[in-house]
């Protein structure tokens, strides 16, 4: 299958009809016409001439066929039409000539209404009923009863409506396309001491590339030489640069701000984070939400119903009430125009596309419109603890020195260790500017800790078992017990006769977590729940500091799944995690959200991926999704409400063709403009 860019596609209904026709061609069973992204996906063996013929029936063409930026015939036709209409009004007023006026009204009708008229005639021959069919019948009817002025005005207003509708959809598409242009095209490959410019598709794992100032890093890799700040906004949505040096990972598509970086490629471009992001975003464009699917199904019944109502308006008053035929025929034509489903069909896609785009700019990948809609309905959010509400790294949260040599001895013993607890102690000692001295005869005691000689004296570092039978006074015992009761891991430092001090180590809570939990509650999330495999005492401590509504500790992966199931009984549930053990719970929840720097299994299972290594943008994503849902409801209400109001005017016989088209046009313009306000969200 091959993807082709097309131009001239401005109607969702038209896209569905074109897809159905192309699927009837040999080899066209899997063909897709994608309205939101203005693309068509075809089997490479298909008869392209036949495809072009079908596309041309809706004035759609392949962008590669040329003239993508040629004259806008719809705009030109509108200019001629408006000029002719004004001239016709002048002829009526100044020359008092009905014949010249009719001729000019006819020119105005044809120049503005010709594309619609031709489509409508083709549809009538095939008994297909859409807006073009309705408009064609209305124009023929208006001309047949001598309403030339009304016919011309209707054609002009409908042309303006079509133009504005296409501009609105194009605005949303361009916003998405701008997002997709972040992908680098070329790379500077280092080979035998020289650089060679190659396409990013040619890059292989273990290739080393040169990235100069201002250039994009071509694919995911590791810095092997150089130091610079890197802008990762395209991947994570974070605007602040991140410092990179030897041994640190970098994302493809991020920009080198200054200096020179040599990067060893760890993933081919197709496997890179950026490539996966762009693929997810493009797939998300074309996925249909439950609301959209309902609207499309509804529109299939809606148009025939409108035609039946129109026929009843034309026939019932003259036949049963002895009303004049001409007047009610005119009212029936107006009903046809009021019944145009354009605004209703546009109620959802522009808002959905805009919402996906805004979130993608913020580094939040929503894998489909249905998930965006679902996020706006979430009432309960369940969080894994480690790596989500916390950093997932041991950190000294408290310490108590009982002897002046406490930090010096601890640092000397731990500084050569790579154990996670040792790293926490080292970081704390460096933070305090502890004197660096050397330890000798370092020996590991299994299950207890380490013994070593520092300045000729023997010291022990580890858990409570390492101190043996050293006597402790009440104050020391009280401090240790208190720190343990808070759910911390205890690291003691002791000589052969006394305890020098104690470190309390725990997984560090992310500084932003309490504010995020508060913000989620403010955005309408009813309940926040923490699910963790850690000890209940640790879970309670984190829960208190972050402000979650409830917590459950000591859970196995299958028990997390059961908790998610029980939460679903009281509302829509989203689950957020980053580890492989979270994948089952992510799949069980109504909505799975993964941390972007988590495991591949969590990211693949999730419906939404947060490319940042924190939850900072989550409240914003919830707000955007709720706004999108609210806008869709407003749009549906507006489009149907304005039509109902116009239809009620048929009761006293006040409905005119131009009022009908204005009601439809007003609804379409309002729906489009309201939907586009979503794009303004992150410009606040």
XYZ file of C-alpha atoms in Angstrom:
684
model
C 0.000 0.000 0.000
C 1.232 3.495 -0.874
C 0.181 6.851 0.569
C -0.600 9.784 -1.748
C -1.307 13.419 -0.867
C -4.503 14.784 -2.439
C -5.949 18.280 -2.759
C -9.492 19.599 -3.022
C -10.989 17.307 -0.371
C -13.247 19.503 1.761
C -16.151 17.252 2.685
C -16.096 14.272 5.051
C -19.123 12.731 3.388
C -17.441 13.134 -0.002
C -14.362 11.311 1.306
C -16.477 8.350 2.412
C -18.259 8.245 -0.947
C -14.972 8.404 -2.892
C -13.567 5.598 -0.725
C -16.590 3.400 -1.437
C -16.241 3.979 -5.193
C -12.472 3.296 -5.239
C -12.971 0.126 -3.199
C -15.138 -1.197 -6.045
C -12.145 -1.088 -8.427
C -9.930 -4.175 -8.911
C -7.388 -4.249 -6.074
C -9.135 -1.410 -4.258
C -10.613 -3.404 -1.375
C -8.139 -1.962 1.160
C -8.116 1.600 -0.237
C -8.628 4.432 2.247
C -9.497 8.076 1.652
C -8.363 9.977 4.755
C -10.337 13.197 5.147
C -8.536 14.626 8.185
C -5.035 14.355 6.685
C -6.147 14.773 3.031
C -4.441 11.567 1.910
C -5.350 8.442 -0.005
C -3.841 4.988 0.588
C -3.815 2.697 -2.459
C -2.446 -0.629 -3.604
C 0.468 0.131 -5.938
C -0.987 -2.204 -8.586
C -4.252 -0.270 -8.911
C -5.331 1.436 -12.134
C -4.400 5.034 -11.297
C -6.308 6.376 -14.305
C -9.532 4.918 -12.929
C -8.744 6.339 -9.472
C -8.116 9.794 -10.962
C -11.442 9.610 -12.785
C -13.307 8.898 -9.538
C -11.445 11.630 -7.647
C -12.176 14.190 -10.371
C -15.914 13.685 -9.797
C -15.422 15.620 -6.540
C -12.796 18.011 -7.971
C -10.105 16.137 -6.045
C -6.687 15.368 -7.530
C -3.291 13.977 -6.603
C -0.956 16.705 -5.421
C 1.816 15.073 -7.490
C -0.243 15.673 -10.645
C 0.793 19.321 -10.522
C -0.971 22.614 -9.992
C -1.279 22.201 -6.216
C -0.910 25.937 -5.907
C -2.777 26.839 -9.098
C -5.770 29.196 -9.319
C -8.497 28.784 -6.749
C -11.450 28.377 -9.124
C -13.967 28.369 -6.288
C -12.703 31.780 -5.174
C -12.627 33.121 -8.754
C -16.152 31.823 -9.366
C -17.338 33.553 -6.204
C -15.822 36.881 -7.281
C -17.559 36.670 -10.687
C -20.794 35.543 -9.065
C -20.855 38.381 -6.506
C -20.040 40.944 -9.234
C -22.850 39.582 -11.431
C -25.305 39.623 -8.521
C -24.501 43.268 -7.704
C -24.809 44.146 -11.410
C -28.198 42.390 -11.534
C -29.449 44.409 -8.561
C -28.258 47.555 -10.355
C -30.016 46.524 -13.562
C -33.280 46.035 -11.661
C -32.999 49.403 -9.915
C -31.426 51.661 -12.565
C -32.516 50.100 -15.864
C -35.756 48.512 -14.683
C -34.875 45.643 -17.044
C -36.031 42.222 -15.909
C -34.334 40.404 -18.814
C -30.861 41.823 -18.137
C -31.314 41.200 -14.410
C -32.347 37.561 -15.043
C -29.338 37.060 -17.327
C -26.975 38.444 -14.666
C -28.657 36.395 -11.897
C -28.243 33.312 -14.092
C -24.524 34.073 -14.541
C -24.180 34.545 -10.760
C -25.951 31.220 -10.114
C -23.889 29.285 -12.656
C -20.442 30.661 -11.741
C -20.960 30.014 -8.048
C -23.190 26.940 -8.198
C -21.777 25.028 -11.211
C -19.554 22.565 -9.213
C -22.401 21.812 -6.812
C -24.902 21.519 -9.668
C -22.786 18.999 -11.615
C -22.142 16.851 -8.517
C -25.828 16.977 -7.646
C -26.912 15.881 -11.131
C -24.511 12.899 -11.001
C -25.874 11.979 -7.578
C -29.482 12.180 -8.804
C -28.738 9.736 -11.614
C -27.344 7.313 -9.001
C -30.044 8.032 -6.379
C -27.436 9.297 -3.916
C -28.539 12.068 -1.625
C -26.138 14.499 0.010
C -25.790 18.272 0.332
C -24.951 18.634 -3.380
C -28.139 16.773 -4.291
C -30.214 18.914 -1.945
C -28.706 22.149 -3.270
C -29.160 21.096 -6.917
C -32.851 20.303 -6.386
C -33.298 23.609 -4.545
C -31.597 25.629 -7.326
C -33.614 23.910 -10.083
C -36.805 24.497 -8.110
C -36.041 28.169 -7.471
C -35.331 28.791 -11.179
C -38.453 26.818 -12.166
C -40.705 29.160 -10.156
C -38.873 32.273 -11.368
C -36.985 33.054 -8.130
C -33.772 34.009 -9.972
C -32.552 36.416 -7.295
C -33.057 33.835 -4.556
C -31.319 31.130 -6.628
C -28.288 33.379 -7.204
C -28.073 34.397 -3.528
C -28.339 30.775 -2.395
C -25.563 29.722 -4.815
C -23.282 32.552 -3.616
C -23.872 31.882 0.080
C -23.351 28.159 -0.413
C -20.095 28.843 -2.294
C -18.854 31.053 0.572
C -19.865 28.348 3.014
C -17.888 25.694 1.082
C -14.848 27.972 0.937
C -14.877 28.723 4.674
C -15.453 25.065 5.489
C -12.424 24.008 3.433
C -10.292 26.781 5.009
C -11.237 25.630 8.512
C -10.318 22.002 7.815
C -7.129 23.076 6.038
C -6.101 25.167 9.064
C -6.360 22.104 11.324
C -4.480 19.982 8.752
C -1.663 22.533 8.377
C -1.278 22.663 12.153
C -0.846 18.883 12.194
C 1.525 18.904 9.190
C 3.750 21.485 10.907
C 4.061 19.056 13.782
C 5.032 16.239 11.403
C 7.813 18.276 9.746
C 10.129 17.936 12.754
C 11.676 14.761 11.337
C 15.282 15.224 10.145
C 15.993 14.322 6.519
C 19.769 13.743 6.456
C 22.675 12.794 8.704
C 26.430 13.489 8.675
C 27.956 10.004 8.923
C 31.537 9.721 10.214
C 33.441 7.241 8.081
C 37.220 6.737 7.957
C 37.798 10.166 9.483
C 35.573 11.917 6.939
C 31.913 12.993 6.978
C 29.387 11.830 4.429
C 25.843 13.161 4.036
C 23.340 10.322 3.880
C 19.567 9.912 4.177
C 18.375 9.035 7.699
C 16.835 5.832 6.265
C 20.402 4.644 5.495
C 21.594 4.947 9.108
C 22.522 1.711 10.855
C 22.908 0.811 14.520
C 26.440 1.658 15.806
C 27.001 4.309 13.108
C 28.571 7.486 14.536
C 27.158 10.800 13.280
C 28.322 14.377 13.638
C 25.670 16.859 14.823
C 26.633 20.517 14.420
C 25.116 23.540 16.177
C 21.467 24.037 15.174
C 21.194 20.636 13.479
C 18.712 17.897 14.344
C 19.952 14.646 15.836
C 19.033 12.088 13.131
C 17.982 9.152 15.329
C 18.080 7.860 18.902
C 21.614 7.349 20.186
C 24.265 7.980 22.842
C 26.694 10.894 22.984
C 30.237 9.529 22.542
C 32.018 12.882 22.389
C 31.126 16.513 23.029
C 28.959 18.496 25.384
C 25.924 20.629 24.555
C 22.385 21.539 25.525
C 19.713 19.844 23.465
C 16.164 21.000 22.710
C 13.905 17.938 23.087
C 10.606 19.819 22.636
C 9.682 17.836 19.502
C 9.686 14.610 21.523
C 8.869 15.547 25.117
C 7.099 18.891 24.690
C 9.543 20.410 27.207
C 10.717 23.877 26.141
C 13.785 24.038 28.412
C 17.041 22.621 26.946
C 18.628 19.510 28.487
C 22.394 19.285 29.032
C 24.043 16.305 27.293
C 27.559 14.905 27.521
C 29.450 11.627 27.046
C 27.381 8.517 27.734
C 24.012 10.279 27.830
C 21.109 9.245 25.560
C 19.592 11.587 22.968
C 16.376 11.466 20.923
C 16.220 11.669 17.150
C 14.574 14.946 16.074
C 15.939 16.922 19.049
C 18.084 19.965 18.189
C 21.704 20.565 19.193
C 21.753 24.098 20.601
C 25.497 24.762 20.708
C 28.831 23.042 20.260
C 29.389 19.765 18.424
C 28.102 16.319 19.389
C 29.255 12.940 18.149
C 26.375 10.491 18.542
C 26.478 6.704 18.269
C 23.202 5.480 16.774
C 21.369 2.918 18.932
C 18.171 2.648 16.853
C 17.508 2.911 13.133
C 15.227 5.830 12.301
C 12.163 3.612 11.822
C 12.642 2.313 15.378
C 13.373 5.712 16.924
C 11.097 7.478 19.402
C 10.398 10.276 16.901
C 9.422 7.864 14.112
C 7.039 6.058 16.459
C 5.591 9.387 17.627
C 4.901 10.562 14.074
C 3.365 7.193 13.129
C 1.093 7.299 16.193
C 0.027 10.887 15.478
C -0.789 10.112 11.833
C -2.790 7.020 12.810
C -4.621 9.067 15.440
C -5.717 11.623 12.812
C -7.922 9.125 11.019
C -9.333 7.160 13.945
C -13.013 7.824 14.540
C -14.476 8.623 17.939
C -17.769 7.065 19.077
C -19.380 10.486 18.588
C -18.086 10.773 15.018
C -19.259 7.263 14.148
C -22.696 8.081 15.543
C -22.873 11.354 13.567
C -21.889 9.569 10.339
C -24.537 6.901 10.879
C -27.100 9.539 11.804
C -26.297 11.584 8.671
C -27.094 8.573 6.464
C -30.675 8.590 7.759
C -30.930 12.308 8.297
C -30.716 13.373 4.618
C -33.523 11.079 3.347
C -35.676 12.184 6.301
C -35.149 15.844 5.330
C -36.213 15.047 1.747
C -39.387 13.367 3.034
C -40.140 16.401 5.281
C -39.569 18.673 2.273
C -41.996 16.625 0.162
C -44.614 16.803 2.946
C -44.177 20.603 3.204
C -44.723 20.876 -0.580
C -47.715 18.500 -0.771
C -49.695 18.615 2.487
C -50.764 22.312 2.659
C -51.960 22.509 -1.012
C -53.678 19.083 -1.008
C -55.261 19.135 2.449
C -55.561 22.843 3.276
C -56.088 24.242 -0.230
C -52.989 26.459 0.123
C -51.247 27.853 -3.010
C -48.818 25.388 -4.648
C -46.166 27.974 -5.532
C -45.763 29.264 -1.998
C -45.383 25.816 -0.408
C -43.167 24.535 -3.196
C -40.847 27.430 -2.328
C -41.038 26.536 1.398
C -40.203 22.917 0.563
C -37.081 23.986 -1.330
C -35.991 26.049 1.672
C -36.447 22.990 3.915
C -34.045 21.069 1.655
C -31.347 23.695 2.173
C -31.936 23.870 5.932
C -31.461 20.114 6.019
C -27.834 20.301 4.815
C -25.816 18.063 7.224
C -22.462 19.865 6.724
C -22.327 21.574 10.125
C -23.388 18.368 11.888
C -20.699 16.297 10.148
C -18.050 18.940 10.970
C -19.100 19.049 14.651
C -16.406 16.577 15.665
C -13.399 16.089 13.289
C -11.853 19.584 13.416
C -12.064 19.687 17.226
C -10.628 16.161 17.550
C -7.777 16.862 15.118
C -6.979 20.120 16.930
C -6.987 18.367 20.320
C -4.595 15.632 19.155
C -2.305 18.298 17.646
C -2.189 20.464 20.800
C -1.410 17.472 23.007
C 1.262 16.185 20.608
C 2.965 19.596 20.763
C 3.032 19.178 24.532
C 4.684 15.764 24.233
C 1.473 13.829 24.954
C 0.751 11.174 22.333
C -2.898 10.206 22.090
C -3.224 7.140 19.878
C -6.669 8.017 18.535
C -9.595 10.400 18.733
C -11.544 7.843 20.771
C -8.884 8.008 23.512
C -8.937 11.811 23.486
C -12.702 11.695 23.963
C -12.318 9.059 26.689
C -9.720 11.130 28.591
C -12.277 13.915 28.862
C -14.674 11.526 30.613
C -12.217 10.070 33.163
C -13.421 10.281 36.771
C -10.753 8.186 38.544
C -7.003 8.080 37.878
C -4.934 5.223 39.329
C -1.155 5.762 39.622
C 1.688 3.351 39.990
C 4.098 4.779 42.585
C 7.642 4.023 41.462
C 8.759 6.126 38.493
C 5.364 7.835 38.279
C 4.631 9.753 41.490
C 8.236 9.158 42.568
C 11.525 9.343 40.657
C 12.141 5.612 40.959
C 15.619 6.234 42.469
C 16.754 5.831 46.120
C 17.369 9.161 47.804
C 18.428 10.198 51.305
C 15.274 11.701 52.772
C 16.624 12.159 56.306
C 19.810 11.582 58.252
C 21.069 11.975 61.806
C 24.741 12.306 62.808
C 25.743 11.129 66.303
C 29.492 11.651 65.681
C 31.470 14.293 63.718
C 33.120 11.637 61.489
C 29.767 10.199 60.331
C 29.650 11.695 56.812
C 33.417 11.378 56.198
C 33.452 7.655 57.021
C 30.266 6.931 55.061
C 31.601 8.739 51.963
C 34.965 6.987 52.052
C 33.340 3.531 52.247
C 30.551 4.099 49.686
C 32.291 6.187 47.005
C 33.600 3.174 45.085
C 30.269 1.302 45.131
C 27.676 1.260 42.363
C 24.831 -0.072 44.561
C 21.676 2.144 44.343
C 21.712 2.779 48.114
C 25.411 3.678 47.953
C 24.689 6.153 45.141
C 22.095 7.844 47.364
C 24.623 8.171 50.222
C 27.354 9.438 47.858
C 24.988 12.074 46.388
C 24.105 13.309 49.889
C 27.740 13.513 51.012
C 28.754 15.396 47.871
C 25.836 17.765 48.354
C 27.184 18.550 51.842
C 30.764 18.999 50.554
C 32.099 16.095 52.638
C 35.888 15.646 52.834
C 37.113 12.848 50.560
C 39.437 10.281 52.175
C 40.384 6.748 51.166
C 39.099 3.562 52.772
C 41.123 0.342 52.937
C 40.351 -3.363 53.146
C 36.731 -2.918 52.008
C 34.858 -6.186 52.584
C 31.252 -7.009 51.701
C 29.259 -8.874 54.356
C 26.430 -10.733 52.587
C 22.969 -9.569 53.616
C 24.375 -6.972 56.035
C 26.630 -4.370 54.408
C 30.321 -3.451 54.281
C 33.286 -3.308 56.654
C 36.362 -1.144 55.946
C 39.353 0.508 57.574
C 39.410 4.324 57.547
C 42.365 6.181 59.107
C 43.471 2.965 60.798
C 40.113 2.233 62.473
C 37.523 -0.422 61.505
C 34.036 0.772 60.574
C 30.831 -0.923 59.515
C 28.133 0.360 57.136
C 24.827 -1.351 56.401
C 21.573 -2.484 57.976
C 20.930 -3.182 61.651
C 22.550 -6.631 61.447
C 25.942 -5.076 60.628
C 26.264 -3.336 64.004
C 26.079 -6.600 65.914
C 25.916 -6.234 69.695
C 26.959 -2.575 69.906
C 25.043 -0.941 72.750
C 22.897 2.049 71.778
C 21.409 4.677 74.059
C 17.712 5.523 74.099
C 18.029 8.586 71.866
C 19.789 6.695 69.056
C 17.303 3.814 69.262
C 14.386 6.261 69.168
C 15.721 8.019 66.018
C 16.281 4.727 64.177
C 12.822 3.401 65.123
C 11.150 6.638 64.042
C 12.859 6.622 60.629
C 11.971 2.955 60.091
C 8.328 3.524 61.017
C 8.112 6.107 58.236
C 8.801 3.327 55.720
C 12.428 4.212 55.012
C 15.363 1.897 54.333
C 17.960 2.387 57.091
C 21.737 2.607 56.468
C 23.811 2.743 59.681
C 27.481 3.729 60.076
C 29.263 2.407 63.194
C 32.696 1.914 64.699
C 33.459 -1.123 66.822
C 32.009 0.620 69.872
C 29.369 3.171 68.807
C 26.920 4.213 66.066
C 28.162 7.293 64.190
C 24.900 8.085 62.444
C 22.018 6.885 60.317
C 20.759 7.564 56.777
C 17.036 7.135 55.958
C 16.700 6.232 52.271
C 13.525 6.137 50.217
C 12.329 6.591 46.673
C 12.214 10.361 46.186
C 8.794 11.867 45.565
C 8.733 14.020 42.446
C 8.593 17.666 43.501
C 5.697 18.324 41.127
C 3.533 15.351 42.230
C 1.462 17.125 44.958
C 0.704 20.062 42.617
C -0.301 17.681 39.805
C -2.674 15.735 42.055
C -4.281 19.028 43.179
C -4.558 20.221 39.562
C -6.219 16.966 38.458
C -8.860 17.333 41.167
C -9.401 20.945 40.071
C -9.843 19.787 36.444
C -12.697 17.509 37.462
C -11.014 14.178 38.301
C -13.088 12.877 41.204
C -10.627 10.431 42.743
C -6.864 9.747 42.559
C -5.627 6.346 43.745
C -2.068 5.036 44.189
C -1.419 1.331 43.532
C 2.025 -0.003 44.472
C 3.900 -3.180 45.243
C 5.864 -1.371 47.969
C 5.299 -1.868 51.693
C 2.026 -0.294 52.938
C 4.001 1.975 55.293
C 5.956 3.378 52.331
C 2.733 3.715 50.339
C 1.070 5.628 53.185
C 3.983 8.055 53.423
C 3.929 8.802 49.675
C 0.124 9.065 49.676
C 0.172 11.662 52.455
C 2.821 13.778 50.766
C 1.265 13.676 47.288
C -2.353 14.115 48.379
C -3.919 11.171 46.521
C -7.454 10.266 47.582
C -6.602 6.640 48.436
C -3.722 4.148 48.297
C -3.100 0.401 48.264
C 0.331 -1.082 49.057
C 1.937 -4.518 48.773
C 0.151 -5.327 45.496
C 1.301 -7.951 42.997
C 0.673 -7.177 39.267
C -2.475 -9.350 39.237
C -3.739 -7.589 42.373
C -3.303 -4.219 40.646
C -5.554 -5.551 37.876
C -8.210 -6.542 40.427
C -8.051 -3.092 42.047
C -8.510 -1.410 38.651
C -11.522 -3.652 37.957
C -13.092 -2.713 41.291
C -12.477 1.008 40.629
C -14.214 0.699 37.234
C -17.411 -0.202 39.045
C -17.687 3.394 40.295
C -16.575 5.387 37.228
C -14.329 5.714 34.185
C -10.765 4.777 35.183
C -7.363 5.733 33.740
C -4.238 3.873 34.887
C -0.765 5.461 34.736
C 2.444 3.423 34.968
C 5.904 2.918 33.505
C 7.002 -0.640 34.255
C 6.382 -4.021 32.630
C 4.444 -5.000 35.770
C 2.005 -2.145 35.026
C 1.100 -3.367 31.510
C -1.782 -5.689 32.625
C -3.368 -2.885 34.701
C -2.933 -0.401 31.820
C -4.762 -2.801 29.503
C -7.544 -3.405 32.058
C -8.340 0.286 32.689
C -10.741 2.247 30.488
C -7.674 4.273 29.493
C -4.011 3.272 29.810
C -1.413 6.063 30.172
C 2.322 5.264 30.033
C 5.368 7.310 30.966
C 7.373 7.762 27.757
C 10.684 6.756 29.364
C 9.142 3.590 30.765
C 9.368 0.111 29.255
C 8.362 -0.611 25.657
C 5.635 -3.023 26.820
C 3.958 -0.294 28.905
C 4.161 2.198 26.013
C 2.768 -0.294 23.479
C -0.078 -1.311 25.799
C -1.058 2.260 26.679
C -3.604 4.397 24.815
C -1.791 7.626 25.761
C 1.970 8.148 26.156
C 3.522 10.984 28.195
C 6.876 11.565 26.492
C 8.164 13.628 29.424
C 9.652 11.783 32.368
C 6.991 13.283 34.634
C 3.251 13.965 34.899
C 3.560 17.733 34.475
C 1.442 18.021 31.311
C -1.245 15.527 32.362
C -3.657 18.095 33.911
C -3.311 20.130 30.709
C -4.173 17.080 28.605
C -7.255 16.436 30.738
C -8.299 20.065 30.302
C -7.837 19.927 26.506
C -9.816 16.691 26.193
C -12.660 18.029 28.336
C -12.690 21.187 26.204
C -12.853 19.101 23.011
C -15.768 17.058 24.378
C -17.550 20.230 25.460
C -17.020 21.841 22.053
C -18.358 18.777 20.223
C -21.540 18.888 22.321
C -21.893 22.628 21.676
C -21.341 22.084 17.960
C -23.982 19.368 17.705
C -26.435 21.502 19.685
C -25.726 24.591 17.544
C -25.988 22.814 14.203
C -29.242 21.060 15.091
C -30.649 24.033 17.036
C -30.218 26.529 14.197
C -31.768 24.084 11.752
C -34.732 23.437 14.039
C -35.254 27.185 14.452
C -35.224 27.668 10.681
C -37.607 24.739 10.150
C -40.075 26.240 12.650
C -40.313 29.262 10.322
C -42.117 27.006 7.806
C -45.176 26.879 10.106
C -46.140 30.529 9.501
C -44.596 30.337 6.012
C -41.724 32.720 6.802
C -38.834 30.521 5.707
C -37.005 31.857 2.632
C -34.179 30.322 0.629
C -31.659 32.909 1.794
C -32.664 32.492 5.466
C -32.272 28.733 4.980
C -28.769 29.014 3.536
C -27.762 31.593 6.156
C -28.861 29.256 8.963
C -26.820 26.436 7.462
C -23.884 28.713 6.692
C -23.969 30.257 10.170
C -23.961 26.842 11.806
C -21.017 25.647 9.695
C -18.940 28.776 10.320
C -19.640 28.719 14.066
C -18.822 25.013 14.327
C -15.532 25.502 12.462
C -14.431 28.594 14.411
C -15.347 27.115 17.794
C -13.430 23.912 16.958
C -10.315 25.863 15.947
C -10.182 27.570 19.374
C -8.654 24.321 20.683
C -5.468 25.202 18.753
C -5.133 28.375 20.843
C -4.880 26.378 24.081
C -1.100 26.290 24.516
C -0.658 29.894 23.374
C -2.083 31.179 26.639
